[in-house]
Amino acid sequence: MEQAQVEELYRVLDQASQLLAEDLDSSYLEALIEICEDVLQKNIQVENDQPSANVATRLKTLLNGINLAKYSDDEIRRGIGLAYLRAVQVDNIQATHHQTPDSIATLVAYIVAKMVKPGVKVDILDPTVGIGNLLAMVANYLKANNQLGNVTGVEIDDTLLALTGISFDLQHINGNLIEGDAREVELPAADFVVADIPVVHHLETVGADNQIISAANQALKPAGVAVYVVPSNILETTTTVDFLGALTQAVYVQGIIKFAPSTFKNEKAAKALLIVQRHGGHAQQVEQVLLAQVPALKSKEALPQFFIELDQWITTL
């Protein structure tokens, strides 16, 4: 039923966005942002006779079919996420602006939620928020357990940030969104950092943007934890030694979790989770750094065992 609701919401957003984009001669993404705003305001915005009267009427009919009350916050997140994937296709959006897949975001949210003690509210920061899929997934997990404090997302692309803002409003996430480069803006202190780190190319290898990781690590509170989505070869490149040397000046490397190769269509796009903890407070280097791989989803026996071992490891932090 949940998937059906997500697809239902997506279909309306998609039809309305296509209709508006054609009428305004705009990109699909720009139209999607306006449509989401119309859904939130429950009104079709018309300025200087745009959209045309005929299209405005058709949009009103389409959007009247959306009853926000029947969708969960996560269904709204997923519906907008599907519409953004459509925008990536239609507008030919560059790869650096693709959203974090749910298969990865779900595990990040699970890890963060498991680390938060009952009754404690934590501040979350995403220095590369994009359209907010990863940050929203984590925020919704914590919000459901009344553990969510301040939420901050940083993004250099103002169009993506606009979609994130309206998406968060629709999901009832009270977030502080900052337009700018995470390497240059002042980042607020956070208990947890979650981020899908952009890749940079070094000759024949691909690595994570170390400057963003460094800036985000500095924003962590003492003993705060960061979960970074990084290329799976994070410790196998020619820059590994320099990267680790710089990293461990501020944080402990506590774990690296790779995803099964079958998770990705292209092996070169394979990702891993890098889990680090800021020096200070109760933090210390774990006796056994977690080096694990998420089993394929079809592995009915290995997957539950992976989560048992993951839960046990989290208790050692």
Tab-separated table of C-alpha atoms in Angstrom, residues 186-307:
chain	number	residue	atom	x	y	z
A	186	GLU	CA	30.492	28.615	9.041
A	187	LEU	CA	29.002	25.250	9.914
A	188	PRO	CA	26.931	24.923	13.102
A	189	ALA	CA	28.005	22.454	15.795
A	190	ALA	CA	26.373	19.056	15.367
A	191	ASP	CA	26.051	15.798	17.277
A	192	PHE	CA	25.894	13.928	13.987
A	193	VAL	CA	27.025	14.710	10.464
A	194	VAL	CA	25.600	12.748	7.545
A	195	ALA	CA	26.796	13.496	4.036
A	196	ASP	CA	27.070	12.023	0.569
A	197	ILE	CA	30.508	13.414	-0.221
A	198	PRO	CA	31.152	14.616	-3.798
A	199	VAL	CA	33.893	12.756	-5.618
A	200	VAL	CA	37.052	14.311	-6.987
A	201	HIS	CA	39.304	12.822	-9.624
A	202	HIS	CA	43.008	12.178	-9.012
A	203	LEU	CA	44.648	11.096	-12.257
A	204	GLU	CA	43.241	7.568	-12.729
A	205	THR	CA	41.500	7.273	-9.356
A	206	VAL	CA	38.364	8.706	-7.813
A	207	GLY	CA	38.267	9.879	-4.202
A	208	ALA	CA	36.149	11.829	-1.748
A	209	ASP	CA	36.362	15.598	-1.368
A	210	ASN	CA	38.655	15.668	1.658
A	211	GLN	CA	38.157	19.396	2.259
A	212	ILE	CA	34.438	18.950	2.849
A	213	ILE	CA	35.088	16.011	5.184
A	214	SER	CA	37.640	18.070	7.111
A	215	ALA	CA	35.271	21.034	7.464
A	216	ALA	CA	32.416	18.779	8.589
A	217	ASN	CA	34.627	16.999	11.127
A	218	GLN	CA	35.463	20.360	12.688
A	219	ALA	CA	31.728	21.037	13.100
A	220	LEU	CA	31.224	17.883	15.165
A	221	LYS	CA	30.772	18.330	18.886
A	222	PRO	CA	33.218	16.398	21.106
A	223	ALA	CA	32.514	12.665	20.637
A	224	GLY	CA	30.133	13.527	17.798
A	225	VAL	CA	29.799	11.016	14.967
A	226	ALA	CA	29.894	11.480	11.204
A	227	VAL	CA	28.650	8.949	8.666
A	228	TYR	CA	29.988	9.767	5.209
A	229	VAL	CA	28.950	8.171	1.929
A	230	VAL	CA	32.230	7.865	0.014
A	231	PRO	CA	33.711	5.891	-2.900
A	232	SER	CA	34.243	2.284	-1.826
A	233	ASN	CA	37.941	2.513	-2.681
A	234	ILE	CA	38.435	5.158	0.021
A	235	LEU	CA	41.426	3.298	1.496
A	236	GLU	CA	42.797	1.917	-1.746
A	237	THR	CA	43.969	5.003	-3.632
A	238	THR	CA	47.334	6.687	-3.965
A	239	THR	CA	46.130	9.446	-1.613
A	240	THR	CA	45.096	7.070	1.215
A	241	VAL	CA	48.052	7.751	3.517
A	242	ASP	CA	47.711	11.532	3.282
A	243	PHE	CA	43.935	11.277	3.691
A	244	LEU	CA	44.134	9.146	6.832
A	245	GLY	CA	46.887	11.285	8.306
A	246	ALA	CA	44.789	14.428	7.981
A	247	LEU	CA	41.609	12.659	9.082
A	248	THR	CA	42.930	11.213	12.344
A	249	GLN	CA	44.126	14.595	13.602
A	250	ALA	CA	40.537	15.408	14.564
A	251	VAL	CA	38.610	12.125	14.560
A	252	TYR	CA	38.869	8.400	15.182
A	253	VAL	CA	38.127	6.190	12.192
A	254	GLN	CA	35.662	3.762	13.757
A	255	GLY	CA	34.230	1.871	10.817
A	256	ILE	CA	33.982	1.343	7.080
A	257	ILE	CA	30.999	-0.454	5.603
A	258	LYS	CA	30.980	-1.366	1.936
A	259	PHE	CA	27.867	-2.232	-0.043
A	260	ALA	CA	27.455	-5.384	-2.090
A	261	PRO	CA	28.648	-4.867	-5.697
A	262	SER	CA	25.169	-5.838	-6.921
A	263	THR	CA	23.845	-2.632	-5.326
A	264	PHE	CA	25.370	-0.596	-8.161
A	265	LYS	CA	24.974	-0.788	-11.927
A	266	ASN	CA	28.528	0.452	-12.383
A	267	GLU	CA	31.320	-0.926	-10.164
A	268	LYS	CA	33.192	2.374	-10.428
A	269	ALA	CA	30.212	4.049	-8.745
A	270	ALA	CA	30.329	1.691	-5.747
A	271	LYS	CA	29.979	3.409	-2.365
A	272	ALA	CA	30.895	2.763	1.250
A	273	LEU	CA	30.109	4.340	4.598
A	274	LEU	CA	33.003	5.934	6.464
A	275	ILE	CA	32.140	6.290	10.176
A	276	VAL	CA	34.294	8.615	12.272
A	277	GLN	CA	34.045	10.073	15.777
A	278	ARG	CA	35.370	13.430	16.937
A	279	HIS	CA	38.057	13.433	19.609
A	280	GLY	CA	36.982	14.560	23.078
A	281	GLY	CA	34.224	13.719	25.519
A	282	HIS	CA	33.810	9.968	26.017
A	283	ALA	CA	35.223	9.147	22.578
A	284	GLN	CA	38.070	6.694	22.149
A	285	GLN	CA	39.363	4.490	19.384
A	286	VAL	CA	37.344	1.267	19.288
A	287	GLU	CA	39.367	-1.895	19.875
A	288	GLN	CA	38.071	-3.392	16.648
A	289	VAL	CA	37.459	-1.029	13.732
A	290	LEU	CA	34.343	-2.186	11.906
A	291	LEU	CA	35.245	-3.438	8.435
A	292	ALA	CA	32.119	-4.935	6.919
A	293	GLN	CA	30.151	-5.392	3.739
A	294	VAL	CA	26.379	-5.179	3.506
A	295	PRO	CA	25.152	-8.501	2.071
A	296	ALA	CA	22.973	-8.509	-1.026
A	297	LEU	CA	19.306	-7.920	-0.184
A	298	LYS	CA	18.401	-11.374	-1.505
A	299	SER	CA	20.691	-12.987	1.087
A	300	LYS	CA	18.055	-13.947	3.646
A	301	GLU	CA	20.485	-15.423	6.176
A	302	ALA	CA	23.475	-13.068	5.868
A	303	LEU	CA	21.503	-9.822	6.104
A	304	PRO	CA	20.012	-10.396	9.601
A	305	GLN	CA	23.428	-11.520	10.846
A	306	PHE	CA	24.976	-8.328	9.460
A	307	PHE	CA	22.573	-6.197	11.506
